PDB file of N, CA and C in Angstrom:
ATOM      1  N   MET U   1       0.814  -1.179   0.000  1.00 73.00           N
ATOM      2  CA  MET U   1       0.000   0.000   0.000  1.00 73.00           C
ATOM      3  C   MET U   1       0.867   1.257   0.000  1.00 73.00           C
ATOM      4  N   ASN U   2       1.950   1.224   0.767  1.00 71.00           N
ATOM      5  CA  ASN U   2       2.835   2.380   0.795  1.00 71.00           C
ATOM      6  C   ASN U   2       3.488   2.636  -0.560  1.00 71.00           C
ATOM      7  N   VAL U   3       3.821   1.566  -1.273  1.00 77.00           N
ATOM      8  CA  VAL U   3       4.410   1.723  -2.604  1.00 77.00           C
ATOM      9  C   VAL U   3       3.396   2.374  -3.539  1.00 77.00           C
ATOM     10  N   LEU U   4       2.150   1.903  -3.489  1.00 79.00           N
ATOM     11  CA  LEU U   4       1.110   2.503  -4.328  1.00 79.00           C
ATOM     12  C   LEU U   4       0.894   3.970  -3.984  1.00 79.00           C
ATOM     13  N   TRP U   5       0.888   4.286  -2.679  1.00 74.00           N
ATOM     14  CA  TRP U   5       0.700   5.687  -2.280  1.00 74.00           C
ATOM     15  C   TRP U   5       1.881   6.534  -2.758  1.00 74.00           C
ATOM     16  N   GLY U   6       3.077   6.001  -2.674  1.00 73.00           N
ATOM     17  CA  GLY U   6       4.242   6.728  -3.163  1.00 73.00           C
ATOM     18  C   GLY U   6       4.184   6.958  -4.663  1.00 73.00           C
ATOM     19  N   LEU U   7       3.776   5.938  -5.406  1.00 81.00           N
ATOM     20  CA  LEU U   7       3.617   6.092  -6.852  1.00 81.00           C
ATOM     21  C   LEU U   7       2.502   7.074  -7.179  1.00 81.00           C
ATOM     22  N   ASN U   8       1.481   7.109  -6.340  1.00 78.00           N
ATOM     23  CA  ASN U   8       0.399   8.079  -6.509  1.00 78.00           C
ATOM     24  C   ASN U   8       0.943   9.501  -6.402  1.00 78.00           C
ATOM     25  N   THR U   9       1.842   9.723  -5.445  1.00 79.00           N
ATOM     26  CA  THR U   9       2.428  11.047  -5.271  1.00 79.00           C
ATOM     27  C   THR U   9       3.237  11.444  -6.505  1.00 79.00           C
ATOM     28  N   VAL U  10       3.974  10.497  -7.059  1.00 81.00           N
ATOM     29  CA  VAL U  10       4.731  10.774  -8.272  1.00 81.00           C
ATOM     30  C   VAL U  10       3.787  11.088  -9.436  1.00 81.00           C
ATOM     31  N   ALA U  11       2.706  10.338  -9.551  1.00 83.00           N
ATOM     32  CA  ALA U  11       1.732  10.581 -10.623  1.00 83.00           C
ATOM     33  C   ALA U  11       1.089  11.958 -10.495  1.00 83.00           C
ATOM     34  N   VAL U  12       0.790  12.367  -9.284  1.00 82.00           N
ATOM     35  CA  VAL U  12       0.194  13.691  -9.075  1.00 82.00           C
ATOM     36  C   VAL U  12       1.206  14.777  -9.427  1.00 82.00           C
ATOM     37  N   LYS U  13       2.476  14.579  -9.075  1.00 83.00           N
ATOM     38  CA  LYS U  13       3.514  15.551  -9.424  1.00 83.00           C
ATOM     39  C   LYS U  13       3.617  15.709 -10.931  1.00 83.00           C
ATOM     40  N   VAL U  14       3.568  14.613 -11.660  1.00 86.00           N
ATOM     41  CA  VAL U  14       3.623  14.670 -13.116  1.00 86.00           C
ATOM     42  C   VAL U  14       2.401  15.408 -13.658  1.00 86.00           C
ATOM     43  N   SER U  15       1.230  15.153 -13.071  1.00 86.00           N
ATOM     44  CA  SER U  15       0.009  15.807 -13.566  1.00 86.00           C
ATOM     45  C   SER U  15       0.003  17.305 -13.291  1.00 86.00           C
ATOM     46  N   VAL U  16       0.486  17.739 -12.119  1.00 85.00           N
ATOM     47  CA  VAL U  16       0.489  19.180 -11.843  1.00 85.00           C
ATOM     48  C   VAL U  16       1.583  19.897 -12.621  1.00 85.00           C
ATOM     49  N   ASP U  17       2.576  19.169 -13.114  1.00 86.00           N
ATOM     50  CA  ASP U  17       3.554  19.775 -14.014  1.00 86.00           C
ATOM     51  C   ASP U  17       2.959  19.948 -15.414  1.00 86.00           C
ATOM     52  N   ALA U  18       2.006  19.091 -15.774  1.00 90.00           N
ATOM     53  CA  ALA U  18       1.411  19.140 -17.109  1.00 90.00           C
ATOM     54  C   ALA U  18       0.213  20.080 -17.188  1.00 90.00           C
ATOM     55  N   ILE U  19      -0.611  20.118 -16.128  1.00 90.00           N
ATOM     56  CA  ILE U  19      -1.793  20.986 -16.111  1.00 90.00           C
ATOM     57  C   ILE U  19      -1.806  21.758 -14.798  1.00 90.00           C
ATOM     58  N   SER U  20      -2.718  22.702 -14.684  1.00 87.00           N
ATOM     59  CA  SER U  20      -2.760  23.521 -13.468  1.00 87.00           C
ATOM     60  C   SER U  20      -3.183  22.679 -12.266  1.00 87.00           C
ATOM     61  N   PRO U  21      -2.725  23.047 -11.067  1.00 85.00           N
ATOM     62  CA  PRO U  21      -3.083  22.278  -9.871  1.00 85.00           C
ATOM     63  C   PRO U  21      -4.590  22.218  -9.624  1.00 85.00           C
ATOM     64  N   MET U  22      -5.303  23.295  -9.914  1.00 84.00           N
ATOM     65  CA  MET U  22      -6.752  23.290  -9.685  1.00 84.00           C
ATOM     66  C   MET U  22      -7.455  22.343 -10.644  1.00 84.00           C
ATOM     67  N   THR U  23      -7.028  22.321 -11.896  1.00 88.00           N
ATOM     68  CA  THR U  23      -7.616  21.391 -12.866  1.00 88.00           C
ATOM     69  C   THR U  23      -7.321  19.953 -12.475  1.00 88.00           C
ATOM     70  N   ALA U  24      -6.097  19.692 -12.031  1.00 85.00           N
ATOM     71  CA  ALA U  24      -5.740  18.342 -11.600  1.00 85.00           C
ATOM     72  C   ALA U  24      -6.571  17.920 -10.394  1.00 85.00           C
ATOM     73  N   ALA U  25      -6.794  18.837  -9.443  1.00 83.00           N
ATOM     74  CA  ALA U  25      -7.607  18.526  -8.267  1.00 83.00           C
ATOM     75  C   ALA U  25      -9.046  18.229  -8.675  1.00 83.00           C
ATOM     76  N   PHE U  26      -9.597  19.026  -9.588  1.00 85.00           N
ATOM     77  CA  PHE U  26     -10.965  18.795 -10.058  1.00 85.00           C
ATOM     78  C   PHE U  26     -11.083  17.445 -10.757  1.00 85.00           C
ATOM     79  N   LEU U  27     -10.144  17.147 -11.635  1.00 87.00           N
ATOM     80  CA  LEU U  27     -10.196  15.875 -12.356  1.00 87.00           C
ATOM     81  C   LEU U  27     -10.045  14.687 -11.406  1.00 87.00           C
ATOM     82  N   ARG U  28      -9.175  14.826 -10.428  1.00 83.00           N
ATOM     83  CA  ARG U  28      -8.969  13.731  -9.473  1.00 83.00           C
ATOM     84  C   ARG U  28     -10.218  13.499  -8.629  1.00 83.00           C
ATOM     85  N   GLN U  29     -10.844  14.574  -8.174  1.00 83.00           N
ATOM     86  CA  GLN U  29     -12.072  14.454  -7.389  1.00 83.00           C
ATOM     87  C   GLN U  29     -13.188  13.834  -8.236  1.00 83.00           C
ATOM     88  N   THR U  30     -13.254  14.200  -9.498  1.00 87.00           N
ATOM     89  CA  THR U  30     -14.269  13.645 -10.398  1.00 87.00           C
ATOM     90  C   THR U  30     -14.044  12.151 -10.624  1.00 87.00           C
ATOM     91  N   ILE U  31     -12.792  11.748 -10.794  1.00 88.00           N
ATOM     92  CA  ILE U  31     -12.488  10.327 -10.981  1.00 88.00           C
ATOM     93  C   ILE U  31     -12.869   9.530  -9.739  1.00 88.00           C
ATOM     94  N   VAL U  32     -12.565  10.055  -8.567  1.00 84.00           N
ATOM     95  CA  VAL U  32     -12.939   9.370  -7.321  1.00 84.00           C
ATOM     96  C   VAL U  32     -14.453   9.213  -7.240  1.00 84.00           C
ATOM     97  N   LEU U  33     -15.193  10.258  -7.587  1.00 85.00           N
ATOM     98  CA  LEU U  33     -16.656  10.182  -7.569  1.00 85.00           C
ATOM     99  C   LEU U  33     -17.159   9.124  -8.541  1.00 85.00           C
ATOM    100  N   LEU U  34     -16.612   9.094  -9.744  1.00 91.00           N
ATOM    101  CA  LEU U  34     -17.063   8.110 -10.733  1.00 91.00           C
ATOM    102  C   LEU U  34     -16.766   6.679 -10.302  1.00 91.00           C
ATOM    103  N   VAL U  35     -15.598   6.469  -9.708  1.00 92.00           N
ATOM    104  CA  VAL U  35     -15.236   5.119  -9.261  1.00 92.00           C
ATOM    105  C   VAL U  35     -16.119   4.680  -8.093  1.00 92.00           C
ATOM    106  N   CYS U  36     -16.422   5.601  -7.188  1.00 87.00           N
ATOM    107  CA  CYS U  36     -17.165   5.255  -5.972  1.00 87.00           C
ATOM    108  C   CYS U  36     -18.681   5.398  -6.108  1.00 87.00           C
ATOM    109  N   ALA U  37     -19.161   5.939  -7.208  1.00 86.00           N
ATOM    110  CA  ALA U  37     -20.589   6.244  -7.351  1.00 86.00           C
ATOM    111  C   ALA U  37     -21.479   5.014  -7.182  1.00 86.00           C
ATOM    112  N   THR U  38     -21.039   3.870  -7.644  1.00 89.00           N
ATOM    113  CA  THR U  38     -21.883   2.684  -7.542  1.00 89.00           C
ATOM    114  C   THR U  38     -21.998   2.182  -6.097  1.00 89.00           C
ATOM    115  N   ALA U  39     -21.040   2.514  -5.258  1.00 90.00           N
ATOM    116  CA  ALA U  39     -21.069   2.060  -3.869  1.00 90.00           C
ATOM    117  C   ALA U  39     -21.787   3.045  -2.946  1.00 90.00           C
ATOM    118  N   LEU U  40     -22.104   4.222  -3.438  1.00 83.00           N
ATOM    119  CA  LEU U  40     -22.789   5.218  -2.612  1.00 83.00           C
ATOM    120  C   LEU U  40     -24.250   4.851  -2.434  1.00 83.00           C
ATOM    121  N   ARG U  41     -24.759   5.121  -1.268  1.00 86.00           N
ATOM    122  CA  ARG U  41     -26.185   4.890  -1.063  1.00 86.00           C
ATOM    123  C   ARG U  41     -26.835   6.204  -0.646  1.00 86.00           C
ATOM    124  N   ILE U  42     -28.089   6.349  -1.016  1.00 86.00           N
ATOM    125  CA  ILE U  42     -28.837   7.568  -0.720  1.00 86.00           C
ATOM    126  C   ILE U  42     -29.308   7.520   0.732  1.00 86.00           C
ATOM    127  N   VAL U  43     -29.008   8.575   1.470  1.00 85.00           N
ATOM    128  CA  VAL U  43     -29.458   8.713   2.851  1.00 85.00           C
ATOM    129  C   VAL U  43     -30.474   9.858   2.864  1.00 85.00           C
ATOM    130  N   PRO U  44     -31.765   9.539   2.967  1.00 89.00           N
ATOM    131  CA  PRO U  44     -32.780  10.588   2.891  1.00 89.00           C
ATOM    132  C   PRO U  44     -32.552  11.697   3.927  1.00 89.00           C
ATOM    133  N   GLY U  45     -32.609  12.928   3.438  1.00 89.00           N
ATOM    134  CA  GLY U  45     -32.476  14.083   4.306  1.00 89.00           C
ATOM    135  C   GLY U  45     -31.048  14.480   4.636  1.00 89.00           C
ATOM    136  N   LYS U  46     -30.083  13.690   4.239  1.00 88.00           N
ATOM    137  CA  LYS U  46     -28.684  13.984   4.595  1.00 88.00           C
ATOM    138  C   LYS U  46     -27.786  14.174   3.374  1.00 88.00           C
ATOM    139  N   MET U  47     -28.305  14.012   2.180  1.00 87.00           N
ATOM    140  CA  MET U  47     -27.455  14.014   0.992  1.00 87.00           C
ATOM    141  C   MET U  47     -26.841  15.380   0.709  1.00 87.00           C
ATOM    142  N   ARG U  48     -27.555  16.450   0.972  1.00 89.00           N
ATOM    143  CA  ARG U  48     -26.990  17.775   0.720  1.00 89.00           C
ATOM    144  C   ARG U  48     -25.761  18.003   1.606  1.00 89.00           C
ATOM    145  N   ALA U  49     -25.878  17.669   2.881  1.00 88.00           N
ATOM    146  CA  ALA U  49     -24.757  17.849   3.809  1.00 88.00           C
ATOM    147  C   ALA U  49     -23.603  16.895   3.469  1.00 88.00           C
ATOM    148  N   LEU U  50     -23.921  15.652   3.130  1.00 85.00           N
ATOM    149  CA  LEU U  50     -22.875  14.691   2.777  1.00 85.00           C
ATOM    150  C   LEU U  50     -22.139  15.094   1.503  1.00 85.00           C
ATOM    151  N   THR U  51     -22.874  15.590   0.524  1.00 84.00           N
ATOM    152  CA  THR U  51     -22.254  16.041  -0.722  1.00 84.00           C
ATOM    153  C   THR U  51     -21.351  17.239  -0.468  1.00 84.00           C
ATOM    154  N   ALA U  52     -21.842  18.193   0.306  1.00 87.00           N
ATOM    155  CA  ALA U  52     -21.022  19.374   0.618  1.00 87.00           C
ATOM    156  C   ALA U  52     -19.764  18.977   1.382  1.00 87.00           C
ATOM    157  N   LEU U  53     -19.902  18.077   2.339  1.00 84.00           N
ATOM    158  CA  LEU U  53     -18.741  17.622   3.109  1.00 84.00           C
ATOM    159  C   LEU U  53     -17.734  16.908   2.211  1.00 84.00           C
ATOM    160  N   GLY U  54     -18.211  16.065   1.328  1.00 80.00           N
ATOM    161  CA  GLY U  54     -17.317  15.357   0.409  1.00 80.00           C
ATOM    162  C   GLY U  54     -16.576  16.306  -0.519  1.00 80.00           C
ATOM    163  N   ILE U  55     -17.279  17.287  -1.043  1.00 79.00           N
ATOM    164  CA  ILE U  55     -16.636  18.249  -1.942  1.00 79.00           C
ATOM    165  C   ILE U  55     -15.636  19.111  -1.185  1.00 79.00           C
ATOM    166  N   LEU U  56     -16.021  19.572  -0.008  1.00 80.00           N
ATOM    167  CA  LEU U  56     -15.122  20.442   0.754  1.00 80.00           C
ATOM    168  C   LEU U  56     -13.898  19.701   1.268  1.00 80.00           C
ATOM    169  N   SER U  57     -14.103  18.542   1.880  1.00 77.00           N
ATOM    170  CA  SER U  57     -12.955  17.835   2.451  1.00 77.00           C
ATOM    171  C   SER U  57     -12.061  17.251   1.358  1.00 77.00           C
ATOM    172  N   GLY U  58     -12.643  16.596   0.392  1.00 74.00           N
ATOM    173  CA  GLY U  58     -11.845  16.032  -0.696  1.00 74.00           C
ATOM    174  C   GLY U  58     -11.207  17.105  -1.548  1.00 74.00           C
ATOM    175  N   GLY U  59     -11.983  18.114  -1.898  1.00 75.00           N
ATOM    176  CA  GLY U  59     -11.464  19.205  -2.720  1.00 75.00           C
ATOM    177  C   GLY U  59     -10.368  19.980  -2.021  1.00 75.00           C
ATOM    178  N   ALA U  60     -10.553  20.244  -0.744  1.00 79.00           N
ATOM    179  CA  ALA U  60      -9.532  20.983   0.014  1.00 79.00           C
ATOM    180  C   ALA U  60      -8.246  20.162   0.115  1.00 79.00           C
ATOM    181  N   PHE U  61      -8.377  18.862   0.356  1.00 77.00           N
ATOM    182  CA  PHE U  61      -7.201  17.997   0.445  1.00 77.00           C
ATOM    183  C   PHE U  61      -6.462  17.950  -0.887  1.00 77.00           C
ATOM    184  N   TYR U  62      -7.193  17.673  -1.963  1.00 77.00           N
ATOM    185  CA  TYR U  62      -6.552  17.558  -3.265  1.00 77.00           C
ATOM    186  C   TYR U  62      -5.947  18.884  -3.705  1.00 77.00           C
ATOM    187  N   LEU U  63      -6.629  19.985  -3.445  1.00 80.00           N
ATOM    188  CA  LEU U  63      -6.098  21.283  -3.850  1.00 80.00           C
ATOM    189  C   LEU U  63      -4.819  21.612  -3.077  1.00 80.00           C
ATOM    190  N   ALA U  64      -4.836  21.391  -1.766  1.00 81.00           N
ATOM    191  CA  ALA U  64      -3.628  21.652  -0.971  1.00 81.00           C
ATOM    192  C   ALA U  64      -2.473  20.750  -1.418  1.00 81.00           C
ATOM    193  N   LEU U  65      -2.764  19.482  -1.660  1.00 78.00           N
ATOM    194  CA  LEU U  65      -1.733  18.548  -2.122  1.00 78.00           C
ATOM    195  C   LEU U  65      -1.184  18.971  -3.476  1.00 78.00           C
ATOM    196  N   ASN U  66      -2.067  19.313  -4.396  1.00 81.00           N
ATOM    197  CA  ASN U  66      -1.622  19.670  -5.742  1.00 81.00           C
ATOM    198  C   ASN U  66      -0.837  20.978  -5.749  1.00 81.00           C
ATOM    199  N   LEU U  67      -1.244  21.949  -4.957  1.00 85.00           N
ATOM    200  CA  LEU U  67      -0.493  23.210  -4.891  1.00 85.00           C
ATOM    201  C   LEU U  67       0.898  22.977  -4.298  1.00 85.00           C
ATOM    202  N   SER U  68       0.978  22.144  -3.265  1.00 82.00           N
ATOM    203  CA  SER U  68       2.288  21.877  -2.671  1.00 82.00           C
ATOM    204  C   SER U  68       3.180  21.089  -3.625  1.00 82.00           C
ATOM    205  N   LEU U  69       2.609  20.155  -4.362  1.00 80.00           N
ATOM    206  CA  LEU U  69       3.403  19.393  -5.328  1.00 80.00           C
ATOM    207  C   LEU U  69       3.838  20.248  -6.509  1.00 80.00           C
ATOM    208  N   ALA U  70       3.013  21.230  -6.894  1.00 84.00           N
ATOM    209  CA  ALA U  70       3.387  22.111  -8.000  1.00 84.00           C
ATOM    210  C   ALA U  70       4.571  22.990  -7.606  1.00 84.00           C
ATOM    211  N   ALA U  71       4.656  23.353  -6.332  1.00 84.00           N
ATOM    212  CA  ALA U  71       5.735  24.222  -5.867  1.00 84.00           C
ATOM    213  C   ALA U  71       6.975  23.438  -5.438  1.00 84.00           C
ATOM    214  N   ALA U  72       6.848  22.148  -5.218  1.00 79.00           N
ATOM    215  CA  ALA U  72       7.940  21.353  -4.644  1.00 79.00           C
ATOM    216  C   ALA U  72       8.916  20.880  -5.703  1.00 79.00           C
ATOM    217  N   THR U  73      10.146  20.723  -5.261  1.00 79.00           N
ATOM    218  CA  THR U  73      11.152  20.067  -6.104  1.00 79.00           C
ATOM    219  C   THR U  73      11.520  18.706  -5.518  1.00 79.00           C
ATOM    220  N   ASN U  74      11.332  18.533  -4.205  1.00 79.00           N
ATOM    221  CA  ASN U  74      11.638  17.268  -3.533  1.00 79.00           C
ATOM    222  C   ASN U  74      10.322  16.574  -3.178  1.00 79.00           C
ATOM    223  N   VAL U  75       9.881  15.684  -4.038  1.00 78.00           N
ATOM    224  CA  VAL U  75       8.606  15.003  -3.846  1.00 78.00           C
ATOM    225  C   VAL U  75       8.679  14.004  -2.691  1.00 78.00           C
ATOM    226  N   GLY U  76       9.850  13.458  -2.439  1.00 77.00           N
ATOM    227  CA  GLY U  76      10.013  12.485  -1.356  1.00 77.00           C
ATOM    228  C   GLY U  76       9.637  13.058   0.000  1.00 77.00           C
ATOM    229  N   ALA U  77      10.056  14.285   0.263  1.00 77.00           N
ATOM    230  CA  ALA U  77       9.727  14.923   1.544  1.00 77.00           C
ATOM    231  C   ALA U  77       8.227  15.118   1.689  1.00 77.00           C
ATOM    232  N   LEU U  78       7.551  15.486   0.614  1.00 74.00           N
ATOM    233  CA  LEU U  78       6.093  15.641   0.673  1.00 74.00           C
ATOM    234  C   LEU U  78       5.392  14.306   0.869  1.00 74.00           C
ATOM    235  N   ALA U  79       5.900  13.259   0.268  1.00 74.00           N
ATOM    236  CA  ALA U  79       5.298  11.937   0.445  1.00 74.00           C
ATOM    237  C   ALA U  79       5.417  11.484   1.899  1.00 74.00           C
ATOM    238  N   ILE U  80       6.573  11.718   2.507  1.00 75.00           N
ATOM    239  CA  ILE U  80       6.760  11.347   3.914  1.00 75.00           C
ATOM    240  C   ILE U  80       5.876  12.208   4.808  1.00 75.00           C
ATOM    241  N   ALA U  81       5.820  13.500   4.547  1.00 74.00           N
ATOM    242  CA  ALA U  81       4.976  14.393   5.346  1.00 74.00           C
ATOM    243  C   ALA U  81       3.505  14.003   5.226  1.00 74.00           C
ATOM    244  N   GLY U  82       3.095  13.559   4.055  1.00 71.00           N
ATOM    245  CA  GLY U  82       1.709  13.124   3.864  1.00 71.00           C
ATOM    246  C   GLY U  82       1.360  11.905   4.689  1.00 71.00           C
ATOM    247  N   GLN U  83       2.330  11.053   4.939  1.00 73.00           N
ATOM    248  CA  GLN U  83       2.103   9.852   5.739  1.00 73.00           C
ATOM    249  C   GLN U  83       1.962  10.171   7.227  1.00 73.00           C
ATOM    250  N   LEU U  84       2.377  11.343   7.647  1.00 74.00           N
ATOM    251  CA  LEU U  84       2.312  11.705   9.064  1.00 74.00           C
ATOM    252  C   LEU U  84       0.895  12.042   9.530  1.00 74.00           C
ATOM    253  N   GLY U  85      -0.028  12.192   8.595  1.00 69.00           N
ATOM    254  CA  GLY U  85      -1.405  12.500   8.979  1.00 69.00           C
ATOM    255  C   GLY U  85      -2.037  11.413   9.828  1.00 69.00           C
ATOM    256  N   VAL U  86      -1.750  10.169   9.522  1.00 69.00           N
ATOM    257  CA  VAL U  86      -2.348   9.057  10.272  1.00 69.00           C
ATOM    258  C   VAL U  86      -1.872   9.012  11.723  1.00 69.00           C
ATOM    259  N   PRO U  87      -0.572   9.077  11.991  1.00 70.00           N
ATOM    260  CA  PRO U  87      -0.166   9.058  13.408  1.00 70.00           C
ATOM    261  C   PRO U  87      -0.703  10.252  14.203  1.00 70.00           C
ATOM    262  N   PHE U  88      -0.717  11.427  13.593  1.00 66.00           N
ATOM    263  CA  PHE U  88      -1.235  12.594  14.303  1.00 66.00           C
ATOM    264  C   PHE U  88      -2.730  12.451  14.572  1.00 66.00           C
ATOM    265  N   SER U  89      -3.478  11.948  13.607  1.00 64.00           N
ATOM    266  CA  SER U  89      -4.914  11.755  13.801  1.00 64.00           C
ATOM    267  C   SER U  89      -5.181  10.684  14.853  1.00 64.00           C
ATOM    268  N   SER U  90      -4.414   9.608  14.811  1.00 66.00           N
ATOM    269  CA  SER U  90      -4.619   8.510  15.759  1.00 66.00           C
ATOM    270  C   SER U  90      -4.324   8.928  17.191  1.00 66.00           C
ATOM    271  N   THR U  91      -3.230   9.632  17.396  1.00 61.00           N
ATOM    272  CA  THR U  91      -2.884  10.031  18.755  1.00 61.00           C
ATOM    273  C   THR U  91      -3.874  11.048  19.294  1.00 61.00           C
ATOM    274  N   ASN U  92      -4.393  11.906  18.436  1.00 57.00           N
ATOM    275  CA  ASN U  92      -5.389  12.874  18.868  1.00 57.00           C
ATOM    276  C   ASN U  92      -6.703  12.180  19.194  1.00 57.00           C
ATOM    277  N   ALA U  93      -7.083  11.184  18.406  1.00 56.00           N
ATOM    278  CA  ALA U  93      -8.325  10.454  18.666  1.00 56.00           C
ATOM    279  C   ALA U  93      -8.253   9.645  19.946  1.00 56.00           C
ATOM    280  N   LEU U  94      -7.048   9.198  20.302  1.00 59.00           N
ATOM    281  CA  LEU U  94      -6.864   8.430  21.519  1.00 59.00           C
ATOM    282  C   LEU U  94      -6.740   9.313  22.761  1.00 59.00           C
ATOM    283  N   GLY U  95      -6.695  10.617  22.541  1.00 60.00           N
ATOM    284  CA  GLY U  95      -6.603  11.541  23.666  1.00 60.00           C
ATOM    285  C   GLY U  95      -5.182  11.787  24.128  1.00 60.00           C
ATOM    286  N   TRP U  96      -4.197  11.330  23.344  1.00 58.00           N
ATOM    287  CA  TRP U  96      -2.796  11.563  23.719  1.00 58.00           C
ATOM    288  C   TRP U  96      -2.417  12.968  23.316  1.00 58.00           C
ATOM    289  N   ARG U  97      -1.630  13.598  24.129  1.00 56.00           N
ATOM    290  CA  ARG U  97      -1.215  14.967  23.811  1.00 56.00           C
ATOM    291  C   ARG U  97       0.260  15.116  23.921  1.00 56.00           C
TER     292      ARG U  97
END
């Protein structure tokens, strides 16, 4: 999984070098939606909030990632920094400070 995630970072770097970071973020978010659309289920009364949350959280993540990759020359450091999100989230969820 780590190898795939690392290759994903390289692929995103190549894409933001070829097209603008915002276009790459939009296309990536659209591809994720198309791949996952069949697994989504309708939750009555909650779809507007769920859609907004998905667009905001996914879009914000992809845009921040793509902007940082467009400005970076050392992709390895960004890939390692991206992996630090899980330990920080886990320790915060466990109440460790």
